[in-house]
Coordinates of C-alpha atoms in Angstrom, one line a residue:
X1 CA 0.1 0.1 0.4
X2 CA 1.3 3.2 -1.3
X3 CA 2.1 6.2 1.9
X4 CA 1.0 9.6 1.9
X5 CA 3.7 11.1 0.7
X6 CA 4.1 8.8 -2.3
X7 CA 0.6 9.6 -3.3
X8 CA 0.9 13.2 -2.6
X9 CA 4.2 13.4 -4.9
X10 CA 3.6 14.4 -8.5
X11 CA 4.8 11.6 -11.0
X12 CA 7.7 13.0 -12.9
X13 CA 7.4 12.4 -16.9
X14 CA 10.3 10.6 -18.4
X15 CA 12.0 12.6 -21.4
X16 CA 10.7 10.7 -24.9
X17 CA 14.1 9.6 -26.8
X18 CA 14.6 9.0 -30.5
X19 CA 15.3 5.4 -29.4
X20 CA 12.1 4.9 -27.3
X21 CA 10.5 5.3 -31.1
X22 CA 12.7 3.6 -32.5
X23 CA 11.6 0.3 -30.6
X24 CA 7.9 1.0 -30.6
X25 CA 7.6 1.2 -34.5
X26 CA 10.3 -1.1 -35.0
X27 CA 13.5 0.4 -37.1
X28 CA 16.7 1.8 -35.9
X29 CA 17.2 5.2 -34.3
X30 CA 18.9 6.1 -37.6
X31 CA 15.4 5.9 -39.1
X32 CA 13.8 8.0 -36.8
X33 CA 16.2 10.9 -37.2
X34 CA 15.9 10.4 -40.9
X35 CA 12.0 11.0 -40.5
X36 CA 11.7 13.6 -37.4
X37 CA 14.0 15.6 -40.0
X38 CA 12.5 15.3 -43.1
X39 CA 15.0 13.6 -45.0
X40 CA 13.1 10.5 -46.0
X41 CA 13.3 11.0 -49.6
X42 CA 15.0 7.6 -51.3
X43 CA 16.5 6.9 -48.0
X44 CA 13.0 5.4 -46.2
X45 CA 10.2 3.0 -46.8
X46 CA 6.8 4.1 -46.4
X47 CA 5.7 1.7 -44.5
X48 CA 8.3 2.6 -42.2
X49 CA 7.8 6.7 -42.0
X50 CA 3.8 5.4 -41.4
X51 CA 5.2 3.7 -38.1
X52 CA 7.5 6.1 -37.2
X53 CA 4.8 9.0 -37.5
X54 CA 2.5 7.1 -35.4
X55 CA 4.9 6.3 -32.7
X56 CA 6.0 9.9 -32.5
X57 CA 2.0 10.8 -32.2
X58 CA 1.6 8.0 -29.4
X59 CA 4.9 8.9 -27.3
X60 CA 4.6 12.3 -28.0
X61 CA 8.5 12.6 -29.2
X62 CA 9.5 16.1 -29.5
X63 CA 13.5 16.3 -32.0
X64 CA 15.6 18.1 -29.8
X65 CA 17.2 20.7 -32.7
X66 CA 19.3 22.6 -30.2
X67 CA 21.2 19.0 -29.1
X68 CA 21.1 17.7 -32.1
X69 CA 22.5 20.2 -34.0
X70 CA 25.3 21.4 -31.1
X71 CA 26.4 17.0 -31.5
X72 CA 27.4 18.8 -35.2
X73 CA 29.3 21.6 -33.7
X74 CA 27.0 24.6 -34.5
X75 CA 23.7 24.9 -33.1
X76 CA 20.7 27.0 -35.4
X77 CA 20.1 29.9 -32.8
X78 CA 20.9 33.7 -33.7
X79 CA 22.0 36.1 -31.3
X80 CA 20.4 39.5 -31.9
X81 CA 22.4 42.1 -29.5
X82 CA 20.8 45.2 -29.1
X83 CA 21.4 48.3 -26.4
X84 CA 17.7 48.7 -25.8
X85 CA 14.6 47.1 -26.9
X86 CA 12.1 49.4 -24.9
X87 CA 12.6 51.2 -28.2
X88 CA 9.3 50.2 -30.3
X89 CA 11.5 50.8 -32.9
X90 CA 13.5 47.7 -32.5
X91 CA 10.1 45.2 -32.3
X92 CA 10.1 46.5 -36.4
X93 CA 14.0 45.6 -37.0
X94 CA 13.2 42.5 -34.8
X95 CA 10.2 41.1 -37.3
X96 CA 12.3 41.9 -40.0
X97 CA 15.0 39.7 -38.9
X98 CA 12.8 37.1 -38.1
X99 CA 11.0 37.2 -41.2
X100 CA 14.3 37.5 -43.4
X101 CA 15.2 33.8 -41.0
X102 CA 12.7 31.8 -41.4
X103 CA 11.5 28.7 -39.1
X104 CA 15.0 26.5 -39.8
X105 CA 17.0 29.6 -37.6
X106 CA 15.5 30.7 -33.4
X107 CA 16.2 34.2 -32.8
X108 CA 17.7 34.6 -29.5
X109 CA 17.7 38.5 -28.0
X110 CA 21.0 40.0 -26.0
X111 CA 19.8 43.0 -23.8
X112 CA 21.0 44.7 -20.8
X113 CA 18.8 47.5 -18.9
X114 CA 17.8 51.0 -20.6
X115 CA 20.7 52.6 -21.8
X116 CA 23.5 50.2 -21.3
X117 CA 25.0 48.6 -23.8
X118 CA 25.6 44.9 -23.5
X119 CA 29.0 43.8 -22.4
X120 CA 31.4 41.5 -24.4
X121 CA 31.8 39.2 -22.3
X122 CA 27.8 38.7 -21.7
X123 CA 27.7 37.9 -25.5
X124 CA 30.8 35.7 -25.2
X125 CA 28.9 33.6 -22.5
X126 CA 26.3 33.0 -24.9
X127 CA 28.8 31.4 -27.5
X128 CA 28.6 28.5 -25.5
X129 CA 26.0 28.1 -27.8
X130 CA 27.8 27.5 -30.6
X131 CA 25.5 30.4 -33.0
X132 CA 25.5 29.8 -35.9
X133 CA 25.4 33.4 -36.5
X134 CA 25.5 36.7 -34.3
X135 CA 23.6 40.1 -35.5
X136 CA 24.5 43.3 -33.7
X137 CA 22.8 46.4 -33.8
X138 CA 23.8 50.2 -32.8
X139 CA 27.4 48.8 -31.8
X140 CA 30.3 51.2 -31.2
X141 CA 33.7 49.9 -32.1
X142 CA 35.2 48.8 -28.2
X143 CA 32.3 46.2 -28.3
X144 CA 33.2 44.9 -31.3
X145 CA 37.2 45.1 -30.6
X146 CA 36.4 43.2 -27.5
X147 CA 33.8 41.0 -28.9
X148 CA 35.9 39.3 -31.7
X149 CA 33.0 36.5 -33.0
X150 CA 34.4 33.3 -34.6
X151 CA 30.6 33.1 -36.1
X152 CA 29.3 34.6 -39.1
X153 CA 28.4 38.9 -38.2
X154 CA 26.4 40.8 -39.6
X155 CA 26.0 44.8 -38.1
X156 CA 22.9 47.0 -38.4
X157 CA 22.6 50.3 -37.8
X158 CA 26.4 50.5 -37.4
X159 CA 27.8 53.7 -39.4
X160 CA 31.5 54.0 -39.5
X161 CA 32.1 50.6 -38.4
X162 CA 32.2 48.5 -42.0
X163 CA 35.7 47.3 -41.4
X164 CA 34.7 45.5 -38.3
X165 CA 32.2 43.2 -40.2
X166 CA 29.4 43.2 -43.3
X167 CA 26.7 45.9 -42.1
X168 CA 23.6 47.2 -42.9
X169 CA 23.2 50.8 -42.1
X170 CA 20.6 53.5 -42.2
X171 CA 21.4 56.8 -44.3
X172 CA 20.3 58.8 -41.0
X173 CA 22.9 61.7 -42.1
X174 CA 20.9 62.3 -44.5
X175 CA 17.6 62.7 -42.8
X176 CA 19.0 64.6 -40.4
X177 CA 20.0 67.0 -42.6
X178 CA 17.2 67.3 -44.2
X179 CA 15.3 68.5 -40.9
X180 CA 17.4 70.9 -40.3
X181 CA 17.1 72.5 -43.8
X182 CA 13.3 71.6 -43.0
X183 CA 13.1 74.2 -39.3
X184 CA 15.5 76.9 -40.9
X185 CA 13.0 77.2 -43.9
X186 CA 10.4 77.6 -41.0
X187 CA 12.0 80.6 -39.7
X188 CA 13.7 78.3 -36.1
X189 CA 16.9 80.2 -35.2
X190 CA 16.9 78.8 -31.7
X191 CA 17.0 74.9 -31.2
X192 CA 17.6 72.5 -28.7
X193 CA 18.3 68.8 -28.8
X194 CA 17.3 65.8 -26.8
X195 CA 19.8 63.1 -27.4
X196 CA 19.8 59.0 -26.4
X197 CA 22.7 58.2 -23.6
X198 CA 23.1 55.0 -25.2
X199 CA 26.3 56.3 -26.5
X200 CA 26.4 54.0 -29.7
X201 CA 27.5 55.7 -33.5
X202 CA 24.1 56.0 -34.4
X203 CA 22.7 58.4 -32.7
X204 CA 26.3 60.4 -32.8
X205 CA 26.2 60.4 -36.9
X206 CA 22.9 62.2 -36.6
X207 CA 23.3 64.6 -33.7
X208 CA 25.8 65.8 -35.4
X209 CA 24.7 65.8 -38.7
X210 CA 21.9 68.0 -37.8
X211 CA 24.0 70.3 -35.5
X212 CA 27.0 71.0 -39.0
X213 CA 23.5 71.5 -41.3
X214 CA 22.3 73.7 -38.5
X215 CA 25.4 76.0 -37.8
X216 CA 25.7 76.0 -41.7
X217 CA 21.8 77.5 -41.9
X218 CA 22.2 80.2 -39.0
X219 CA 20.6 77.9 -36.1
X220 CA 21.9 78.1 -32.6
X221 CA 22.0 75.2 -30.9
X222 CA 24.1 75.8 -28.0
X223 CA 25.7 73.5 -25.4
X224 CA 23.6 73.8 -22.9
X225 CA 20.9 73.0 -25.3
X226 CA 21.8 69.3 -25.7
X227 CA 21.0 66.9 -22.9
X228 CA 20.6 63.0 -23.0
X229 CA 18.3 60.2 -21.4
X230 CA 17.4 56.9 -21.9
X231 CA 14.9 56.1 -24.8
X232 CA 11.6 56.7 -22.5
X233 CA 8.4 58.8 -22.5
X234 CA 8.9 59.3 -19.1
X235 CA 12.4 60.2 -18.8
X236 CA 12.5 62.4 -21.7
X237 CA 9.7 64.0 -20.4
X238 CA 11.1 64.6 -17.4
X239 CA 14.4 66.3 -18.5
X240 CA 12.6 68.5 -20.7
X241 CA 10.5 70.0 -17.9
X242 CA 13.5 70.6 -16.3
X243 CA 15.2 71.8 -19.5
X244 CA 12.4 74.0 -20.9
X245 CA 12.7 76.9 -18.4
X246 CA 16.0 77.6 -19.4
X247 CA 15.5 76.8 -23.3
X248 CA 12.4 79.7 -23.3
X249 CA 14.2 82.2 -21.7
X250 CA 16.7 82.3 -24.5
X251 CA 14.1 81.8 -26.9
X252 CA 14.0 77.9 -28.1
X253 CA 11.5 77.7 -31.0
X254 CA 12.4 73.7 -31.7
X255 CA 13.3 70.8 -30.0
X256 CA 15.1 67.9 -31.7
X257 CA 14.9 64.2 -30.6
X258 CA 16.8 61.2 -30.9
X259 CA 14.4 59.2 -31.6
X260 CA 10.7 59.5 -31.2
X261 CA 10.1 58.1 -28.5
X262 CA 12.1 61.1 -26.8
X263 CA 9.4 63.6 -28.6
X264 CA 6.4 61.6 -27.5
X265 CA 8.0 62.8 -24.2
X266 CA 8.5 66.2 -24.7
X267 CA 4.9 66.7 -26.1
X268 CA 3.2 64.7 -23.2
X269 CA 5.4 67.4 -21.1
X270 CA 4.4 70.6 -23.5
X271 CA 1.1 70.0 -23.0
X272 CA 0.9 70.4 -19.0
X273 CA 3.3 72.9 -19.4
X274 CA 0.5 74.8 -21.6
X275 CA 3.2 75.0 -24.2
X276 CA 1.2 75.2 -27.8
X277 CA 2.4 73.2 -30.2
X278 CA 3.7 74.0 -32.8
X279 CA 2.2 77.9 -32.5
X280 CA 5.4 77.9 -29.4
X281 CA 7.5 75.2 -29.9
X282 CA 8.3 72.8 -32.8
X283 CA 9.3 69.1 -32.2
X284 CA 10.3 66.5 -34.2
X285 CA 12.1 63.0 -33.9
X286 CA 14.0 60.0 -35.8
X287 CA 12.4 56.7 -36.9
X288 CA 8.7 58.0 -37.8
X289 CA 6.8 54.9 -35.5
X290 CA 3.0 54.4 -36.2
X291 CA 1.8 56.3 -33.6
X292 CA 4.1 59.6 -35.2
X293 CA 0.9 59.4 -38.0
X294 CA -1.9 59.5 -35.6
X295 CA -0.6 61.9 -32.4
X296 CA -2.3 65.3 -32.0
X297 CA -0.6 66.8 -33.4
X298 CA 1.6 64.4 -36.2
X299 CA 4.9 64.2 -35.6
X300 CA 7.3 65.3 -37.5
X301 CA 10.0 62.6 -38.0
X302 CA 13.0 61.2 -39.9
X303 CA 11.9 58.2 -41.3
X304 CA 13.9 55.0 -40.9
X305 CA 13.0 52.0 -42.4
X306 CA 13.4 49.4 -39.4
X307 CA 11.6 46.0 -41.0
X308 CA 13.4 46.6 -44.0
X309 CA 16.5 47.2 -41.6
X310 CA 15.9 43.9 -40.3
X311 CA 14.9 42.0 -43.5
X312 CA 18.1 42.8 -44.9
X313 CA 20.4 42.2 -42.5
X314 CA 18.7 38.8 -41.5
X315 CA 19.1 38.4 -45.4
X316 CA 23.0 39.0 -45.6
X317 CA 23.3 36.7 -42.1
X318 CA 21.8 33.7 -43.5
X319 CA 23.8 33.7 -46.8
X320 CA 26.8 34.0 -45.0
X321 CA 25.7 31.0 -42.7
X322 CA 24.8 29.2 -45.6
X323 CA 28.0 29.9 -47.1
X324 CA 27.2 32.2 -49.9
X325 CA 29.3 35.1 -50.9
X326 CA 27.8 39.1 -50.1
X327 CA 27.0 41.5 -53.2
X328 CA 27.9 43.9 -50.9
X329 CA 29.5 44.2 -47.8
X330 CA 27.9 47.4 -47.0
X331 CA 24.4 48.0 -47.9
X332 CA 22.7 51.3 -47.0
X333 CA 18.8 52.3 -46.9
X334 CA 17.9 55.6 -47.1
X335 CA 15.9 57.8 -45.1
X336 CA 14.1 60.9 -45.0
X337 CA 11.7 63.5 -43.7
X338 CA 8.1 63.3 -43.4
X339 CA 6.3 66.9 -42.7
X340 CA 3.8 66.6 -39.9
X341 CA 1.9 69.2 -38.0
X342 CA 4.0 69.4 -35.4
X343 CA 6.6 71.8 -36.8
X344 CA 5.7 75.1 -38.3
X345 CA 7.1 78.8 -38.9
X346 CA 8.5 80.2 -35.8
X347 CA 6.2 82.8 -34.1
X348 CA 7.9 86.3 -34.3

């Protein structure tokens, strides 16, 4: 008779192995492997295929894809390293990567806290999984030098870093210059800039391109008018609330943000402070997220093709993982300025 302890102890489900399936079907484990991995053509009879499939269904056998691929020296895992997926922009990038990789590969994300970039040591620990390939979004040179990945590697949104690995970039500089020209034409002369604290090359490029073009067009952006915060609506709103009284005294009539997410925070706090958009303050961002077209007013933004970025990067990496040559080691996707109601001529 079973004791109370034995009755209360839940039964442990045992792991179903290929050997168990082979025994049930009356075939070899090699035959089970061929059937489970869809490699039966010319190798396994229809009768044995049917028996193996019946046994798999009865026992609930699941192929250990990672384990079997590790046995061959490489897994089906692709690691995507990103500095901050709290930015909605990355969701679209990830969707593009996922689509281009297809079901053959499993996507694993390596991220850290908002505003912090992953350390090379953290990513190297994941290399024990023997990934088939690695994607790194918005990296900096120091990270790439420390990483020294043995796996196929493709960089995303990594201006100036093509010497480290094949890359798919965004022409953020062109969009930044177009935005500066737009604000100058509207009569803005005193402008502020809200940047990301991430410190990656893409944010440095969009900021410097905007500042250079602004200077040539007679727009002043003093050092005290450049602030940095995490890519977060609340953090951006708080940073703008602290800075706005001083900016207002200096006659600032426009604020440019490194991302649309930053801009949403500025718009939110401007409403709280009773600042009229765009009559008193013009606001613009980068990314052109879906909400930017429907916000009130609509947000002027530099359109950056997030999904195509992920698609092309995934496509490039897949070619490398499959041993195929790349037509181009460095690909650049165009940006464009989308003008909406959040920017207008400066009040005189």
